[in-house]
Short mmCIF file of C-alpha atoms in Angstrom, two decimals:
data_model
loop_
_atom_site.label_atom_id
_atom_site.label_comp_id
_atom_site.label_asym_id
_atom_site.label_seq_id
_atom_site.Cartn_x
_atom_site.Cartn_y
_atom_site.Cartn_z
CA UNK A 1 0.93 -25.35 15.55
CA UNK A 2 -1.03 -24.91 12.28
CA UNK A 3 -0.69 -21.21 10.96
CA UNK A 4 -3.97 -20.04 9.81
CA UNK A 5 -3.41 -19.24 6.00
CA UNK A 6 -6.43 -17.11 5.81
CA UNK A 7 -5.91 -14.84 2.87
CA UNK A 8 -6.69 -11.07 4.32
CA UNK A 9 -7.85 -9.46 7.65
CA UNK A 10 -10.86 -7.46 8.07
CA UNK A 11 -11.49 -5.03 10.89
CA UNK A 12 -14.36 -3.62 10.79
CA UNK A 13 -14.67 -0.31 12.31
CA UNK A 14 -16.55 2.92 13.19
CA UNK A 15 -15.93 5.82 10.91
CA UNK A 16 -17.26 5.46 7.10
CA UNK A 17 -13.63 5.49 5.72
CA UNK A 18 -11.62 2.38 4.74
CA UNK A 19 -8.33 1.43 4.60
CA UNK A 20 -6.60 -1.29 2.60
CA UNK A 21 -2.88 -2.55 3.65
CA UNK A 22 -1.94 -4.80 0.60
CA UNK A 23 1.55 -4.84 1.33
CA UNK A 24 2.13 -5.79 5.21
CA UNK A 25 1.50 -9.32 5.33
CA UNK A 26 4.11 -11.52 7.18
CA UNK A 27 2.81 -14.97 5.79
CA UNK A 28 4.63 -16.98 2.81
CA UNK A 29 2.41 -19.69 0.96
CA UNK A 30 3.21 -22.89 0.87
CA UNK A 31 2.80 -23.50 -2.64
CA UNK A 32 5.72 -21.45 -3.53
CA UNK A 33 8.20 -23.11 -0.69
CA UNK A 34 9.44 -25.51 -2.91
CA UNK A 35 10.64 -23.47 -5.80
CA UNK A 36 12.38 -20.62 -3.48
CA UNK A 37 15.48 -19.72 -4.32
CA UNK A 38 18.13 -20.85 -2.11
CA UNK A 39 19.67 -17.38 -1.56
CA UNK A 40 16.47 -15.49 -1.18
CA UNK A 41 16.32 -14.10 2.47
CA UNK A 42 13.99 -13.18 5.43
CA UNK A 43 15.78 -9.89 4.65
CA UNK A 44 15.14 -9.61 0.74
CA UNK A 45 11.41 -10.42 1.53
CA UNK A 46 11.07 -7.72 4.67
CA UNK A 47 12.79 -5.31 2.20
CA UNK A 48 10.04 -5.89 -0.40
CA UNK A 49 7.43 -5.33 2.17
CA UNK A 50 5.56 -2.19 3.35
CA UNK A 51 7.59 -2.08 6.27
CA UNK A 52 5.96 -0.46 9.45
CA UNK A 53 2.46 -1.18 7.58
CA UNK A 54 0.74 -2.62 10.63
CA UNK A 55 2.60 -0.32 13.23
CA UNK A 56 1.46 2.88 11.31
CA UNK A 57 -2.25 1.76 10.01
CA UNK A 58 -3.71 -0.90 12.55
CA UNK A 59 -5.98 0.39 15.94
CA UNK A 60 -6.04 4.15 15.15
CA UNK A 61 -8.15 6.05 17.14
CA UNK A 62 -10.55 7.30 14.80
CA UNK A 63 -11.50 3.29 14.23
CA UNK A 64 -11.36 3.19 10.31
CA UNK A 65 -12.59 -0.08 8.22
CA UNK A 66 -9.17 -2.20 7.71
CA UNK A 67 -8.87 -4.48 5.23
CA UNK A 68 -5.31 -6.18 5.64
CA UNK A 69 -3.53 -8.75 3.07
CA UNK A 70 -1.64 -11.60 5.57
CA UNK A 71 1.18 -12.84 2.82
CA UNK A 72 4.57 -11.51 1.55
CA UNK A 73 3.97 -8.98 -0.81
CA UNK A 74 7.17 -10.84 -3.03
CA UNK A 75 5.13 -13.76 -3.06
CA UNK A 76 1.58 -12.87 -3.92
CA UNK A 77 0.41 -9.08 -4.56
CA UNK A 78 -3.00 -7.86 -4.48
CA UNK A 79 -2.20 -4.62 -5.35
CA UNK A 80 -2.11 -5.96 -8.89
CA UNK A 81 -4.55 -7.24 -11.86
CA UNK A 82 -4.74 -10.72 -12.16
CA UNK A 83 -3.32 -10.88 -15.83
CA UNK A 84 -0.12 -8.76 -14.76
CA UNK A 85 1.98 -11.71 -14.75
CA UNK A 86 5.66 -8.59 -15.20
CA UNK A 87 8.30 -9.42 -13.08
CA UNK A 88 6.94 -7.13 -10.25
CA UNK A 89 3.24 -8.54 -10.95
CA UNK A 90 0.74 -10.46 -8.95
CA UNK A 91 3.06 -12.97 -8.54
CA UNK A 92 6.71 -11.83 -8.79
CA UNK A 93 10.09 -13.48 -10.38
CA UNK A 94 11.84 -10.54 -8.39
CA UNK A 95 11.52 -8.11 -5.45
CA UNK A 96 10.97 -4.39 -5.69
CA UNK A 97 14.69 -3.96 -5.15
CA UNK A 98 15.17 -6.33 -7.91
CA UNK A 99 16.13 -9.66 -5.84
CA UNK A 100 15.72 -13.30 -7.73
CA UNK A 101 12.85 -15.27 -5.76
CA UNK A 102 13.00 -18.37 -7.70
CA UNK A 103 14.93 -20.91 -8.53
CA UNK A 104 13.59 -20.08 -12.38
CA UNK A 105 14.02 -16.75 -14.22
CA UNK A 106 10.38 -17.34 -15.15
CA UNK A 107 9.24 -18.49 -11.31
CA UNK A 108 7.06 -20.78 -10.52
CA UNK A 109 5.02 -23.58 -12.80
CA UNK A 110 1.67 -21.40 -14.40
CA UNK A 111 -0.73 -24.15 -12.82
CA UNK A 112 1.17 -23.03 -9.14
CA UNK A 113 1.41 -19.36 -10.13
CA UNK A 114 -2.57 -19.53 -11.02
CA UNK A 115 -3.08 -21.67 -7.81
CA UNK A 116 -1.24 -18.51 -5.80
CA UNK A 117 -3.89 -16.26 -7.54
CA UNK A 118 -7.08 -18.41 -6.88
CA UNK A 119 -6.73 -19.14 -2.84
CA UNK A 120 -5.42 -15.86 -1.70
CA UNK A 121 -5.13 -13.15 -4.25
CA UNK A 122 -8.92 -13.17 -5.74
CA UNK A 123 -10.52 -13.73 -2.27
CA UNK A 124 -8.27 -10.47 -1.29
CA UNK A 125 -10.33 -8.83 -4.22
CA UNK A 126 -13.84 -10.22 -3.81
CA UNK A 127 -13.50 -8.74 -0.57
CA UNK A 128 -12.78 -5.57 -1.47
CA UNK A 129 -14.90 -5.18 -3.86
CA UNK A 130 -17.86 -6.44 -0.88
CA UNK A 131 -16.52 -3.25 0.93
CA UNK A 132 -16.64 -1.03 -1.59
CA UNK A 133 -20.13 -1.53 -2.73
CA UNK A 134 -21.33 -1.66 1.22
CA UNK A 135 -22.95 1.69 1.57
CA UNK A 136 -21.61 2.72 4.99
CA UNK A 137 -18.45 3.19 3.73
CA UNK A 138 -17.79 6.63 2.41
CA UNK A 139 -14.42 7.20 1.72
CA UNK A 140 -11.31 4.56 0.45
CA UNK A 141 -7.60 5.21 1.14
CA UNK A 142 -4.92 2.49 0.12
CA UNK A 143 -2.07 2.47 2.59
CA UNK A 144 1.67 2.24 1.80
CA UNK A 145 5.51 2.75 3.38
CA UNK A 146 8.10 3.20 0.54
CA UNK A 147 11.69 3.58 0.53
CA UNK A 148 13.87 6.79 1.67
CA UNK A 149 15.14 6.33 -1.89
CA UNK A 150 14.43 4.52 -5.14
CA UNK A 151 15.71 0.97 -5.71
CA UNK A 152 17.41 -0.13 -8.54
CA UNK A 153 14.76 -0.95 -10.97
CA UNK A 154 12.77 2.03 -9.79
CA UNK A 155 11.71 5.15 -12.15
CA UNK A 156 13.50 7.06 -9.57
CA UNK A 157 16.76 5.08 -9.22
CA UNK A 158 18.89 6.77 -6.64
CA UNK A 159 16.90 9.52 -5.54
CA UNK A 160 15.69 10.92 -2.67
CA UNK A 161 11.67 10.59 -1.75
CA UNK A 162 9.18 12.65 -0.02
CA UNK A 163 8.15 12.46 3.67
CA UNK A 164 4.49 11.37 1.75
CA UNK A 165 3.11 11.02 -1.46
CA UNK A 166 -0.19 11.23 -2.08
CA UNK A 167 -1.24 9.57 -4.99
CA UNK A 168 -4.75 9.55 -7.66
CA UNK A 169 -3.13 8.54 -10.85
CA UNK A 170 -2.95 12.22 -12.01
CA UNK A 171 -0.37 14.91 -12.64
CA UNK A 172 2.69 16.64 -10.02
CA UNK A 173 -0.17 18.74 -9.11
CA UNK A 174 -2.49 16.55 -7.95
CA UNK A 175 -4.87 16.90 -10.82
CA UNK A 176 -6.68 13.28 -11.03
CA UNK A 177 -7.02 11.87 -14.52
CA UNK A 178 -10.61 10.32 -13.97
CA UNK A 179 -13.00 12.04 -12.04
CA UNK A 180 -13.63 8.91 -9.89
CA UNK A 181 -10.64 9.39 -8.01
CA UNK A 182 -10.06 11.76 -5.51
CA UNK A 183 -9.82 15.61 -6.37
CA UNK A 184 -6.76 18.00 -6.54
CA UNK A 185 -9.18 19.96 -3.37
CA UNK A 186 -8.73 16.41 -1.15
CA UNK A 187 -5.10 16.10 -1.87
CA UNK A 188 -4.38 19.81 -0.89
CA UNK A 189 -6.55 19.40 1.99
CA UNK A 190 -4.42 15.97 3.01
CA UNK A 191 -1.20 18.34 2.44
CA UNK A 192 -1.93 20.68 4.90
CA UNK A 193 -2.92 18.54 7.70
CA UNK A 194 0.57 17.42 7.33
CA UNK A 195 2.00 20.59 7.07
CA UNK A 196 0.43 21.53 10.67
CA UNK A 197 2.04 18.49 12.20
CA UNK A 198 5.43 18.67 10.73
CA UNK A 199 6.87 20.71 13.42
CA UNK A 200 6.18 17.28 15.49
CA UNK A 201 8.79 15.28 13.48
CA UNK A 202 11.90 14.21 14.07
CA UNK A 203 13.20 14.62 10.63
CA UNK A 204 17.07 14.90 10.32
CA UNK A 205 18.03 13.01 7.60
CA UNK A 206 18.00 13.19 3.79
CA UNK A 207 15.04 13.76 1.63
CA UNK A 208 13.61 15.79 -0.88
CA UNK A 209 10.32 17.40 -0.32
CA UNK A 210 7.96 17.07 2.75
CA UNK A 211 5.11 16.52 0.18
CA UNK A 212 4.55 15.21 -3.69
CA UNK A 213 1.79 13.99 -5.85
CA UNK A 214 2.06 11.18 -8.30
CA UNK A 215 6.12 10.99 -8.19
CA UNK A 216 7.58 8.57 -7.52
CA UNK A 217 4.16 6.50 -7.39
CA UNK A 218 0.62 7.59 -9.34
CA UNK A 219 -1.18 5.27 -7.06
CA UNK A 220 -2.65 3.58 -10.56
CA UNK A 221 -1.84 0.07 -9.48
CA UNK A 222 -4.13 0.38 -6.62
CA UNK A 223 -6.41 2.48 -8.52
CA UNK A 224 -6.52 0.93 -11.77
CA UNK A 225 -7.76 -2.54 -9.86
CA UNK A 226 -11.05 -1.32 -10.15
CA UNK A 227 -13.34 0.22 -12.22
CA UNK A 228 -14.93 3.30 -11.73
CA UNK A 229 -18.70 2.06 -11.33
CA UNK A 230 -16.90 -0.60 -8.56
CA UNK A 231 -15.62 2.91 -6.50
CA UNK A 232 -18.69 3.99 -5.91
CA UNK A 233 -18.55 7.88 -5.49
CA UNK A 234 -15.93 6.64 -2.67
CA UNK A 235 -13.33 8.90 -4.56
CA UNK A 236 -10.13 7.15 -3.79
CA UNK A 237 -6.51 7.71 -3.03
CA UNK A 238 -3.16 6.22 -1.95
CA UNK A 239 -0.96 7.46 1.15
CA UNK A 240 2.87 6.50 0.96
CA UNK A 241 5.19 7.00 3.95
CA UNK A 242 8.55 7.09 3.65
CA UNK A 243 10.37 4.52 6.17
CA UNK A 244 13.33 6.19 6.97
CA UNK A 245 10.95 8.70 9.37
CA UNK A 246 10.81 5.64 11.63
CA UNK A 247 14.13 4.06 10.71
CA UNK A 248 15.75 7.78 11.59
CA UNK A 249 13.75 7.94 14.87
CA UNK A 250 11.19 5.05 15.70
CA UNK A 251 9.33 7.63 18.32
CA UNK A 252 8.42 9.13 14.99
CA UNK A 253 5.66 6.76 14.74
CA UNK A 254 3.45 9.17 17.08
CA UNK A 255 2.94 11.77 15.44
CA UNK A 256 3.09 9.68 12.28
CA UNK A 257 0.41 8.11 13.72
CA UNK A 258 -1.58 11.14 14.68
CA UNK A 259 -1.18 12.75 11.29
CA UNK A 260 -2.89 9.57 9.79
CA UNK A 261 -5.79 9.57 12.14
CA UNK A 262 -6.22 12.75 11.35
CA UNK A 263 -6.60 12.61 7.46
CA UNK A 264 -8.91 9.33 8.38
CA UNK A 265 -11.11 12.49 10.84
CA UNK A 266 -11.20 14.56 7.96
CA UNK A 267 -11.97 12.27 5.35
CA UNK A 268 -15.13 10.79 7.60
CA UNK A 269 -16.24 14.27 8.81
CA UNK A 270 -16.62 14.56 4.58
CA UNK A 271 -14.39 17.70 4.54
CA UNK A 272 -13.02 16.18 1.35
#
């Protein structure tokens, strides 16, 4: 059966808020089949992922916009600029936890590197961009799962994460550095819709804080794809999840779940 190699998803939904997934595609290109490297796993490319993406941000309630990249984040990453061709870039050399993809040190050939781009990175984009200038949509949150702790060629080697991290490319405090982003007021606001759930999680393991802003991510990869004029007055943000909440309890995932819907409620009902 012929898998359809569409590059993204789009749900289109209700409320006036919209989410993008960039990270929880399950698809691998077959331009870059023939230069994988022979030890690179199904394992080494799930780790790389935003694991629990689709389980946490897909057919909510509140019945947000959903725009959903369909490929391996190791292999092609719209959460990226075009010209960011670093080893963690649009299209990587190595994982997120620092794993060889390629047979080369330098990955693929440029003409099937730029080919990667073309047919499913920039269509990821165009569409994006389509949603962000389509006036019914109000609000934009870009949706992320991280690690418990930071990988080896993380800022934050070794260390224990948040429960969530809200992120709008400011300061600890949730101060935004352009005023296109979202406000110090929305984070805070974010933060304590958590905080009234948090009695609902299961949460006995290891980590640091229940909330943080900007650490260990600013969000400015996601932010920093577009321009301010491109936003809109849509006053964006990024939402990271820590994965060991479901890999500690998987019924975690409810009230994960409800917490999520809720921030989507609050951002539609404009109380941000």
């Amino acid at each position: 059966m012929e898998i359809d190699q569409s590059p993204f998803q789009y749900i289109e939904g209700e409320s006036p808020v919209l989410l993008e997934l960039p990270h929880g595609g399950h698809l691998t290109p077959d331009e870059v089949k023939p230069y994988l490297h022979p030890k690179f796993t199904p394992g080494d490319r799930r780790e790389d992922a935003d694991e629990f993406s689709d389980a946490l941000y897909l057919d909510l309630p509140s019945k947000p916009h959903v725009l959903r990249f369909r490929f391996w984040r190791a292999h092609a990453d719209p959460n990226r600029r075009y010209d960011d061709f670093s080893a963690d870039g649009v299209v990587k050399t190595h994982t997120s936890q620092g794993v060889k993809i390629y047979q080369s040190e330098r990955g693929m050939p440029e003409t099937v590197r730029q080919a990667v781009i073309e047919r499913y990175v920039m269509p990821h984009q165009h569409q994006m961009l389509a949603l962000l200038a389509n006036p019914a949509i109000k609000q934009v949150l870009f949706c992320h799962t991280m690690p418990g702790i930071g990988t080896s060629v993380s800022k934050d080697r070794g260390n224990l994460r948040p429960l969530f991290m809200f992120g709008n490319g400011g300061d600890l405090h949730g101060k935004p550095h352009h005023n296109c982003y979202a406000n110090k007021k929305t984070l805070e606001l974010m933060s304590s819709i958590i905080e009234d759930h948090f009695h609902e999680l299961d949460v006995g393991f290891n980590f640091c804080d229940v909330i943080r802003c900007n650490n260990p991510y600013s969000g400015i990869n996601s932010l920093g794809r577009f321009t301010c004029e491109q936003f809109k007055g849509k006053h964006p943000f990024t939402l990271e999840i820590n994965r060991d909440l479901l890999l500690h309890n998987p019924e975690n995932i409810i009230p994960v779940r409800h917490i999520i819907d809720l921030i989507v409620q609050a951002l539609a009902a404009g109380q941000a």
